[in-house]
């Protein structure tokens, strides 16, 4: 019931894939929240007070209590609103461990690849090297998708789950980086399962308004690299 | 004991990450088969069970492998409900998970750099460690953990296990590197008190090897790390000092002490 939800605030930014995660999770649970957009290059008092350790987004503030780290926030959302919507974490402990493992893997490989690729130009030797790493990671995730989905639409089965959110949230930047270095990562020939999955993910009710346009992220990158966002 | 029809733990005797899992299994009184891995010569089984990271600990339950110590701990807690190590409340769980993440993301690596370096690089790393400990000290003094004997309350929980097994090494490192003070009881009185309580627990004493054994091992590793560091002033890769400093041709095993054991 809406009245029992309490006060739900999310400190975030439109471009952050990590912010996308709790947004998708809250949408899946049908929980309304107030969004506080951070200005790039300038951290708000609210953010500094709510996440003094890392000073990073996202931060979920539920009834005045802050929760930090995107993956932790998603688990919190799932546990707090456990009777709303489908379960985000798998119900079986082993499947949960697998979902958490691949999420650790995603966070270990994907953001770093994006960060390294986005300042590069098409054809650079470094781009080739970094691209290989991203291709390799996506290949492993393709295999993980086969195993986790068991023929269904998502890593989580019929519904979007924890690992779908973890990897899916990174898709916008993967698409942006494809445009920047002109290398195809979401290649139907190489990773057909993931490509089809990514289309289903993007089309989902809980996701479609959350994911930023790749072109906007390319523009954002240009501004970031030119120093437009003064610290 | 039907739930542990087949339970194997691949680990390394000096790995704090392995200790975490051993401690949790001991607290819950779960029987398991332990397989010691020579990290310089990894078994086929380990490589098969953890092909992505090739690290210990790996728990294999009924032939299904699990990797990453914090993930293993949560799995164990979910399958064997007796003597829980995670709290029931979602907010409390989020706080515990956050500080576990902090321990492995910030504190552990900083301690690793201290241990693998000397001079200016080490001084900077010691400052990092102190900054990180100060954050935990603050939570104990006036924040979320105020008034608690352990992070988990009256008895140890997930965060105690995660922080404790690694922090156990802090005194060992101080012994090996004279002049480097990591946990000054004056600067971090509550953290210091908690650590001493943790170390005094029977289950901890039965899980983590005796200090003199760890000391001997730590001295050997430090000598090797400094012997192979570039220019003897420090390491280039702050995140994994033990692995990058040890050359590929080293015959002795130089496993990570403070990062997920390779």
Coordinates of C-alpha atoms in Angstrom, one line a residue:
Chain A
X1 CA 0.0 0.0 0.0
X2 CA 1.4 3.4 -0.9
X3 CA 0.8 4.8 2.5
X4 CA 3.0 2.2 4.1
X5 CA 5.9 2.7 1.7
X6 CA 7.3 5.5 3.7
X7 CA 9.4 8.2 2.3
X8 CA 11.6 7.0 -0.6
X9 CA 14.3 9.3 -2.0
X10 CA 17.0 8.4 -4.6
X11 CA 20.0 10.6 -5.1
X12 CA 21.3 10.0 -8.6
X13 CA 22.2 11.2 -12.1
X14 CA 20.7 10.5 -15.5
X15 CA 23.9 9.2 -17.0
X16 CA 24.9 6.8 -14.3
X17 CA 24.4 3.1 -15.0
X18 CA 24.6 2.5 -11.2
X19 CA 21.7 4.8 -10.6
X20 CA 19.7 3.0 -13.2
X21 CA 19.8 -0.1 -11.1
X22 CA 17.7 1.0 -8.1
X23 CA 15.4 3.0 -10.4
X24 CA 14.6 -0.2 -12.3
X25 CA 14.2 -2.2 -9.0
X26 CA 11.8 0.4 -7.6
X27 CA 9.8 0.4 -10.8
X28 CA 9.6 -3.4 -10.7
X29 CA 8.2 -3.1 -7.2
X30 CA 5.9 -0.3 -8.1
X31 CA 7.4 2.0 -5.5
X32 CA 7.2 5.7 -6.1
X33 CA 10.2 7.8 -5.2
X34 CA 11.5 11.3 -5.2
X35 CA 14.5 11.7 -7.5
X36 CA 17.3 14.1 -6.5
X37 CA 19.5 14.7 -9.6
X38 CA 23.1 15.5 -8.8
X39 CA 24.9 18.1 -10.9
X40 CA 28.0 16.7 -12.5
X41 CA 31.1 18.1 -11.0
X42 CA 29.4 19.4 -7.9
X43 CA 28.3 17.1 -5.0
X44 CA 25.2 18.2 -3.0
X45 CA 25.1 18.6 0.7
X46 CA 22.5 15.8 0.8
X47 CA 24.9 13.4 -1.0
X48 CA 27.9 14.3 1.2
X49 CA 25.8 13.8 4.3
X50 CA 24.2 10.5 3.1
X51 CA 27.3 8.8 1.7
X52 CA 30.2 10.3 3.6
X53 CA 32.4 7.2 3.0
X54 CA 32.3 7.2 -0.9
X55 CA 30.4 10.4 -1.7
X56 CA 29.0 8.6 -4.7
X57 CA 25.6 8.1 -6.3
X58 CA 23.3 6.2 -6.1
X59 CA 22.1 6.6 -2.5
X60 CA 18.6 5.4 -1.5
X61 CA 17.1 7.2 1.5
X62 CA 14.2 5.3 3.0
X63 CA 12.5 7.0 5.9
X64 CA 15.6 9.1 6.4
X65 CA 18.0 6.2 6.5
X66 CA 20.6 6.0 3.7
X67 CA 21.6 2.9 1.8
X68 CA 24.7 3.1 -0.5
X69 CA 26.2 0.9 -3.3
X70 CA 23.9 0.0 -6.2
X71 CA 23.9 -3.8 -5.8
X72 CA 23.3 -3.5 -2.1
X73 CA 20.4 -1.0 -2.7
X74 CA 18.8 -3.4 -5.1
X75 CA 18.9 -6.2 -2.5
X76 CA 17.5 -3.9 0.1
X77 CA 14.6 -2.9 -2.3
X78 CA 13.9 -6.6 -2.9
X79 CA 13.9 -7.5 0.8
X80 CA 11.9 -4.5 1.9
X81 CA 9.2 -4.7 -0.6
X82 CA 9.2 -8.5 -0.8
X83 CA 5.5 -8.8 -1.2
X84 CA 5.4 -6.4 -4.1
X85 CA 5.9 -7.7 -7.6
X86 CA 8.1 -10.7 -8.4
X87 CA 11.3 -11.4 -6.5
X88 CA 14.3 -9.7 -7.9
X89 CA 16.8 -12.1 -6.4
X90 CA 16.3 -15.8 -7.3
X91 CA 14.6 -17.8 -4.7
X92 CA 17.1 -20.7 -4.6
X93 CA 20.2 -20.0 -2.6
X94 CA 22.6 -21.4 -5.2
X95 CA 20.9 -19.4 -8.0
X96 CA 21.3 -16.4 -5.8
X97 CA 25.0 -17.0 -5.3
X98 CA 25.4 -17.4 -9.1
X99 CA 23.5 -14.1 -9.7
X100 CA 25.7 -12.3 -7.1
X101 CA 28.9 -13.9 -8.6
X102 CA 28.1 -12.6 -12.1
X103 CA 27.2 -9.2 -10.7
X104 CA 30.6 -9.0 -9.1
X105 CA 32.1 -10.0 -12.5
X106 CA 30.1 -7.4 -14.4
X107 CA 31.2 -4.7 -11.9
X108 CA 34.8 -5.9 -12.2
X109 CA 35.0 -5.8 -16.0
X110 CA 32.3 -3.6 -17.6
X111 CA 32.7 -0.2 -16.0
X112 CA 36.4 -0.3 -16.3
X113 CA 36.2 -1.2 -20.0
X114 CA 33.8 1.6 -20.6
X115 CA 36.0 4.1 -18.7
X116 CA 39.0 3.0 -20.8
X117 CA 37.3 3.0 -24.1
X118 CA 35.2 6.2 -24.0
X119 CA 38.1 8.7 -24.3
X120 CA 39.6 6.8 -27.2
X121 CA 39.1 7.2 -31.0
X122 CA 38.3 4.8 -33.7
X123 CA 41.2 2.7 -34.8
X124 CA 43.6 3.4 -31.9
X125 CA 45.7 0.5 -30.8
X126 CA 44.6 0.9 -27.2
X127 CA 41.0 0.8 -28.3
X128 CA 41.7 -2.6 -30.0
X129 CA 43.3 -4.0 -26.8
X130 CA 40.5 -2.7 -24.5
X131 CA 37.8 -3.9 -27.0
X132 CA 39.2 -7.4 -26.9
X133 CA 38.8 -7.4 -23.1
X134 CA 35.2 -6.3 -23.4
X135 CA 34.4 -8.8 -26.1
X136 CA 35.9 -11.6 -23.9
X137 CA 33.8 -10.5 -20.9
X138 CA 30.6 -10.3 -23.0
X139 CA 31.4 -13.8 -24.4
X140 CA 31.5 -15.2 -20.8
X141 CA 28.3 -13.4 -20.0
X142 CA 26.7 -14.9 -23.1
X143 CA 27.5 -18.4 -21.6
X144 CA 26.2 -17.3 -18.2
X145 CA 23.0 -16.1 -19.9
X146 CA 22.5 -19.6 -21.5
X147 CA 22.9 -21.2 -18.1
X148 CA 20.9 -18.8 -16.0
X149 CA 18.0 -18.1 -18.3
X150 CA 17.4 -21.8 -19.0
X151 CA 15.7 -20.9 -22.3
X152 CA 13.6 -18.1 -20.8
X153 CA 13.6 -14.4 -21.5
X154 CA 15.9 -13.1 -18.8
X155 CA 18.8 -14.1 -16.5
X156 CA 16.1 -14.2 -13.9
X157 CA 13.8 -16.4 -15.9
X158 CA 10.4 -15.0 -16.9
X159 CA 11.0 -11.8 -15.0
X160 CA 13.8 -9.3 -14.8
X161 CA 16.1 -10.2 -11.9
X162 CA 19.2 -9.1 -10.1
X163 CA 21.7 -10.0 -12.8
X164 CA 19.5 -8.6 -15.6
X165 CA 19.5 -5.3 -13.7
X166 CA 23.3 -5.5 -13.0
X167 CA 24.3 -6.1 -16.6
X168 CA 21.3 -4.4 -18.3
X169 CA 22.1 -1.1 -16.6
X170 CA 25.5 -1.0 -18.4
X171 CA 23.9 -1.4 -21.9
X172 CA 23.4 2.3 -22.5
X173 CA 27.1 3.0 -22.0
X174 CA 28.1 -0.1 -24.0
X175 CA 26.0 1.3 -26.9
X176 CA 27.6 4.8 -26.4
X177 CA 31.1 3.3 -26.5
X178 CA 30.2 1.4 -29.7
X179 CA 29.5 4.8 -31.4
X180 CA 32.6 6.4 -30.0
X181 CA 35.2 3.9 -31.1
X182 CA 33.1 2.4 -33.9
X183 CA 33.4 -1.2 -32.7
X184 CA 30.4 -3.4 -32.5
X185 CA 30.1 -5.1 -29.1
X186 CA 26.4 -6.1 -29.1
X187 CA 27.1 -8.3 -32.1
X188 CA 24.3 -10.8 -33.1
X189 CA 26.9 -13.1 -34.7
X190 CA 29.0 -13.3 -31.5
X191 CA 26.6 -13.0 -28.7
X192 CA 23.1 -13.8 -30.1
X193 CA 21.6 -14.6 -26.7
X194 CA 22.7 -11.4 -25.1
X195 CA 21.7 -9.3 -28.0
X196 CA 18.2 -10.7 -28.0
X197 CA 18.0 -10.3 -24.2
X198 CA 19.2 -6.7 -24.4
X199 CA 16.3 -5.8 -26.7
X200 CA 13.8 -7.5 -24.3
X201 CA 15.4 -5.7 -21.4
X202 CA 15.2 -2.3 -23.1
X203 CA 11.6 -2.8 -24.0
X204 CA 10.5 -3.7 -20.5
X205 CA 8.1 -1.4 -18.7
X206 CA 10.3 -1.0 -15.7
X207 CA 13.3 -0.2 -17.8
X208 CA 12.4 1.8 -20.9
X209 CA 12.2 5.3 -19.4
X210 CA 15.3 4.8 -17.2
X211 CA 17.9 4.1 -19.8
X212 CA 19.5 7.2 -21.3
X213 CA 20.0 7.5 -25.1
X214 CA 23.4 6.4 -26.3
X215 CA 23.7 9.7 -28.3
X216 CA 23.2 11.7 -25.2
X217 CA 25.9 9.7 -23.5
X218 CA 28.3 10.3 -26.4
X219 CA 27.7 14.1 -26.0
X220 CA 28.1 13.7 -22.3
X221 CA 31.5 12.1 -22.9
X222 CA 32.6 14.9 -25.1
X223 CA 31.7 17.4 -22.4
X224 CA 33.4 15.3 -19.7
X225 CA 36.6 15.1 -21.7
X226 CA 36.6 18.8 -22.6
X227 CA 36.4 19.7 -19.0
X228 CA 33.0 21.3 -19.2
X229 CA 32.1 19.9 -15.8
X230 CA 34.4 21.9 -13.5
X231 CA 35.1 20.1 -10.3
Chain B
X1 CA 23.6 -33.1 8.5
X2 CA 21.7 -34.1 5.4
X3 CA 22.2 -30.7 3.9
X4 CA 25.9 -31.2 3.7
X5 CA 25.9 -34.5 1.9
X6 CA 28.9 -33.3 0.0
X7 CA 30.7 -30.2 1.1
X8 CA 34.2 -29.3 0.1
X9 CA 36.2 -26.2 0.8
X10 CA 39.3 -25.4 -1.4
X11 CA 41.5 -23.0 0.5
X12 CA 44.9 -21.8 1.5
X13 CA 46.0 -22.0 5.1
X14 CA 47.3 -18.4 5.2
X15 CA 44.4 -16.9 3.3
X16 CA 42.1 -14.6 5.4
X17 CA 39.4 -15.2 2.8
X18 CA 39.6 -18.9 3.4
X19 CA 39.5 -18.3 7.1
X20 CA 36.2 -16.4 6.7
X21 CA 34.5 -19.4 5.3
X22 CA 36.1 -21.9 7.8
X23 CA 35.0 -19.7 10.6
X24 CA 31.4 -19.4 9.4
X25 CA 31.2 -23.2 8.9
X26 CA 32.6 -23.7 12.4
X27 CA 30.1 -21.3 14.0
X28 CA 27.3 -23.3 12.4
X29 CA 28.9 -26.6 13.2
X30 CA 28.9 -27.8 9.6
X31 CA 31.1 -30.6 8.6
X32 CA 33.1 -30.3 5.4
X33 CA 36.1 -31.6 3.7
X34 CA 39.0 -29.2 3.4
X35 CA 41.4 -29.2 0.5
X36 CA 44.6 -27.2 0.9
X37 CA 45.6 -25.6 -2.4
X38 CA 49.2 -24.8 -3.3
X39 CA 48.6 -21.4 -4.9
X40 CA 51.7 -21.6 -7.0
X41 CA 50.6 -24.9 -8.4
X42 CA 46.8 -24.8 -8.6
X43 CA 44.9 -28.1 -8.8
X44 CA 42.8 -29.1 -11.8
X45 CA 39.8 -29.2 -9.6
X46 CA 40.2 -25.6 -8.4
X47 CA 40.7 -24.4 -12.0
X48 CA 37.7 -26.3 -13.1
X49 CA 35.5 -25.0 -10.2
X50 CA 36.6 -21.4 -10.5
X51 CA 37.8 -20.9 -14.1
X52 CA 37.1 -17.2 -14.1
X53 CA 39.2 -16.0 -11.1
X54 CA 41.1 -19.2 -10.3
X55 CA 41.2 -18.2 -6.6
X56 CA 40.4 -19.6 -3.2
X57 CA 38.2 -20.0 -1.3
X58 CA 35.8 -22.1 -3.4
X59 CA 33.0 -24.0 -1.7
X60 CA 31.6 -27.0 -3.6
X61 CA 28.3 -28.2 -2.3
X62 CA 26.9 -31.3 -3.9
X63 CA 29.3 -30.8 -6.8
X64 CA 28.1 -27.2 -7.4
X65 CA 30.9 -24.6 -7.0
X66 CA 30.7 -21.2 -5.3
X67 CA 33.3 -18.5 -5.4
X68 CA 34.0 -15.1 -3.7
X69 CA 34.1 -15.3 0.1
X70 CA 31.3 -12.9 0.9
X71 CA 29.0 -14.7 -1.6
X72 CA 29.9 -18.0 -0.1
X73 CA 29.2 -16.7 3.4
X74 CA 25.7 -15.5 2.4
X75 CA 25.0 -18.9 0.7
X76 CA 26.1 -20.8 3.8
X77 CA 23.9 -18.6 5.9
X78 CA 20.9 -19.1 3.6
X79 CA 21.2 -22.9 3.4
X80 CA 22.1 -23.6 7.1
X81 CA 19.8 -21.4 9.2
X82 CA 21.2 -22.3 12.6
X83 CA 23.4 -19.7 14.2
X84 CA 22.7 -17.0 11.6
X85 CA 25.5 -14.6 10.6
X86 CA 23.3 -12.1 8.7
X87 CA 20.7 -10.1 10.6
X88 CA 17.0 -10.4 9.6
X89 CA 16.2 -6.7 9.1
X90 CA 16.8 -5.4 5.5
X91 CA 18.3 -2.1 6.6
X92 CA 20.7 -3.8 9.0
X93 CA 21.6 -6.3 6.2
X94 CA 22.3 -3.4 3.9
X95 CA 24.6 -1.7 6.5
X96 CA 26.5 -5.0 7.0
X97 CA 26.9 -5.5 3.3
X98 CA 28.1 -2.0 2.8
X99 CA 30.9 -2.3 5.4
X100 CA 31.9 -5.7 4.0
X101 CA 32.2 -4.0 0.6
X102 CA 34.3 -1.2 2.2
X103 CA 36.5 -3.8 3.9
X104 CA 37.4 -5.5 0.6
X105 CA 37.3 -2.4 -1.6
X106 CA 39.3 0.0 0.5
X107 CA 40.7 -1.3 3.7
X108 CA 42.1 -4.6 2.5
X109 CA 43.9 -3.2 -0.6
X110 CA 45.4 -0.3 1.4
X111 CA 46.8 -2.8 3.9
X112 CA 48.1 -4.8 1.0
X113 CA 50.0 -1.8 -0.3
X114 CA 51.5 -1.1 3.2
X115 CA 52.8 -4.7 3.3
X116 CA 54.2 -4.7 -0.2
X117 CA 56.0 -1.4 -0.1
X118 CA 58.4 0.8 1.8
X119 CA 59.4 4.4 2.0
X120 CA 57.1 7.1 0.6
X121 CA 54.7 4.7 -1.0
X122 CA 54.3 2.9 2.3
X123 CA 53.8 6.1 4.2
X124 CA 51.0 7.1 1.9
X125 CA 49.4 3.7 2.2
X126 CA 49.6 3.8 6.0
X127 CA 47.7 7.1 5.9
X128 CA 45.1 5.5 3.7
X129 CA 44.7 2.6 6.2
X130 CA 44.3 5.1 9.1
X131 CA 41.7 7.1 7.1
X132 CA 39.8 3.9 6.5
X133 CA 40.0 2.8 10.1
X134 CA 38.9 6.2 11.2
X135 CA 35.7 5.7 9.3
X136 CA 35.0 2.4 11.0
X137 CA 36.0 3.9 14.4
X138 CA 33.5 6.7 13.9
X139 CA 30.7 4.2 13.3
X140 CA 31.6 2.4 16.5
X141 CA 31.9 5.6 18.5
X142 CA 28.9 7.5 17.4
X143 CA 27.3 5.9 14.4
X144 CA 25.5 2.7 13.5
X145 CA 27.6 0.4 15.6
X146 CA 27.6 2.5 18.8
X147 CA 27.6 0.5 22.0
X148 CA 28.0 -2.9 20.3
X149 CA 30.5 -5.4 21.5
X150 CA 30.7 -6.9 18.0
X151 CA 29.5 -5.4 14.7
X152 CA 26.8 -8.2 14.8
X153 CA 25.8 -7.3 18.3
X154 CA 26.4 -9.6 21.2
X155 CA 27.9 -12.3 19.0
X156 CA 29.8 -12.1 15.8
X157 CA 28.2 -11.8 12.4
X158 CA 29.0 -11.4 8.7
X159 CA 30.9 -8.1 9.2
X160 CA 32.9 -9.3 12.2
X161 CA 33.9 -12.4 10.1
X162 CA 34.9 -10.3 7.1
X163 CA 36.7 -7.6 8.9
X164 CA 38.1 -9.8 11.7
X165 CA 39.8 -12.4 9.6
X166 CA 41.7 -9.8 7.6
X167 CA 42.3 -7.5 10.6
X168 CA 43.9 -10.5 12.4
X169 CA 46.9 -9.8 10.2
X170 CA 47.3 -6.2 11.2
X171 CA 49.2 -7.1 14.4
X172 CA 51.3 -9.6 12.4
X173 CA 52.2 -7.0 9.9
X174 CA 53.1 -4.5 12.7
X175 CA 55.5 -7.1 14.1
X176 CA 57.1 -7.7 10.7
X177 CA 57.5 -4.0 9.8
X178 CA 58.9 -2.3 12.9
X179 CA 57.9 1.3 13.1
X180 CA 54.7 0.9 11.2
X181 CA 51.7 1.3 13.5
X182 CA 48.4 0.3 11.9
X183 CA 46.0 0.0 14.8
X184 CA 47.1 2.4 17.5
X185 CA 44.9 1.7 20.5
X186 CA 45.0 5.5 21.3
X187 CA 43.8 6.5 17.8
X188 CA 41.4 3.6 17.3
X189 CA 40.4 2.5 20.8
X190 CA 37.0 0.9 19.8
X191 CA 38.4 -0.9 16.8
X192 CA 41.3 -2.1 18.8
X193 CA 38.9 -3.4 21.6
X194 CA 36.7 -5.1 19.1
X195 CA 39.7 -6.8 17.4
X196 CA 40.9 -8.1 20.7
X197 CA 37.5 -9.5 21.5
X198 CA 37.3 -11.2 18.1
X199 CA 40.7 -12.7 18.5
X200 CA 39.8 -14.1 22.0
X201 CA 36.9 -16.1 20.7
X202 CA 37.4 -19.9 20.8
X203 CA 36.1 -20.4 17.3
X204 CA 38.5 -17.8 15.9
X205 CA 41.5 -19.3 17.8
X206 CA 40.5 -22.7 16.4
X207 CA 40.2 -21.4 12.8
X208 CA 43.1 -19.0 12.3
X209 CA 46.6 -20.4 12.6
X210 CA 48.7 -19.3 15.5
X211 CA 50.4 -15.9 15.3
X212 CA 53.9 -17.3 15.3
X213 CA 53.2 -19.4 12.3
X214 CA 51.6 -16.4 10.5
X215 CA 54.6 -14.3 11.5
X216 CA 57.1 -16.6 10.0
X217 CA 55.1 -16.7 6.8
X218 CA 54.6 -12.9 6.7
X219 CA 58.3 -12.3 7.1
X220 CA 59.1 -14.6 4.2
X221 CA 56.5 -12.9 2.0
X222 CA 57.6 -9.4 2.9
X223 CA 61.2 -10.2 2.1
X224 CA 60.2 -11.6 -1.2
X225 CA 57.9 -8.7 -2.1
X226 CA 60.5 -6.1 -1.3
X227 CA 63.2 -8.1 -3.0
X228 CA 61.2 -8.1 -6.3
X229 CA 59.7 -4.6 -6.1
X230 CA 60.9 -2.2 -8.8
X231 CA 63.7 0.0 -7.4
X232 CA 62.8 -1.3 -3.9
X233 CA 60.6 1.7 -3.3
X234 CA 57.2 0.3 -3.9
X235 CA 54.7 -1.4 -6.2
X236 CA 53.1 -0.1 -9.4
X237 CA 49.8 -1.8 -9.0
X238 CA 48.3 -0.7 -5.7
X239 CA 45.3 -3.0 -6.0
X240 CA 47.1 -6.4 -6.0
X241 CA 50.6 -5.9 -4.6
X242 CA 51.3 -9.4 -3.7
X243 CA 50.6 -10.8 -7.2
X244 CA 52.2 -8.1 -9.3
X245 CA 55.3 -7.9 -7.2
X246 CA 56.1 -11.6 -7.3
X247 CA 57.8 -12.6 -10.5
X248 CA 56.3 -15.4 -12.6
X249 CA 59.4 -17.5 -12.0
X250 CA 59.2 -17.4 -8.2
X251 CA 59.4 -21.0 -6.9
X252 CA 57.9 -20.2 -3.6
X253 CA 54.3 -19.5 -3.3
X254 CA 53.4 -15.8 -2.8
X255 CA 49.7 -15.8 -2.3
X256 CA 47.8 -12.6 -1.5
X257 CA 47.3 -12.2 2.1
X258 CA 44.9 -9.3 2.1
X259 CA 43.1 -9.5 -1.2
X260 CA 41.0 -12.5 -2.4
X261 CA 43.7 -15.1 -2.4
X262 CA 45.1 -15.9 -5.8

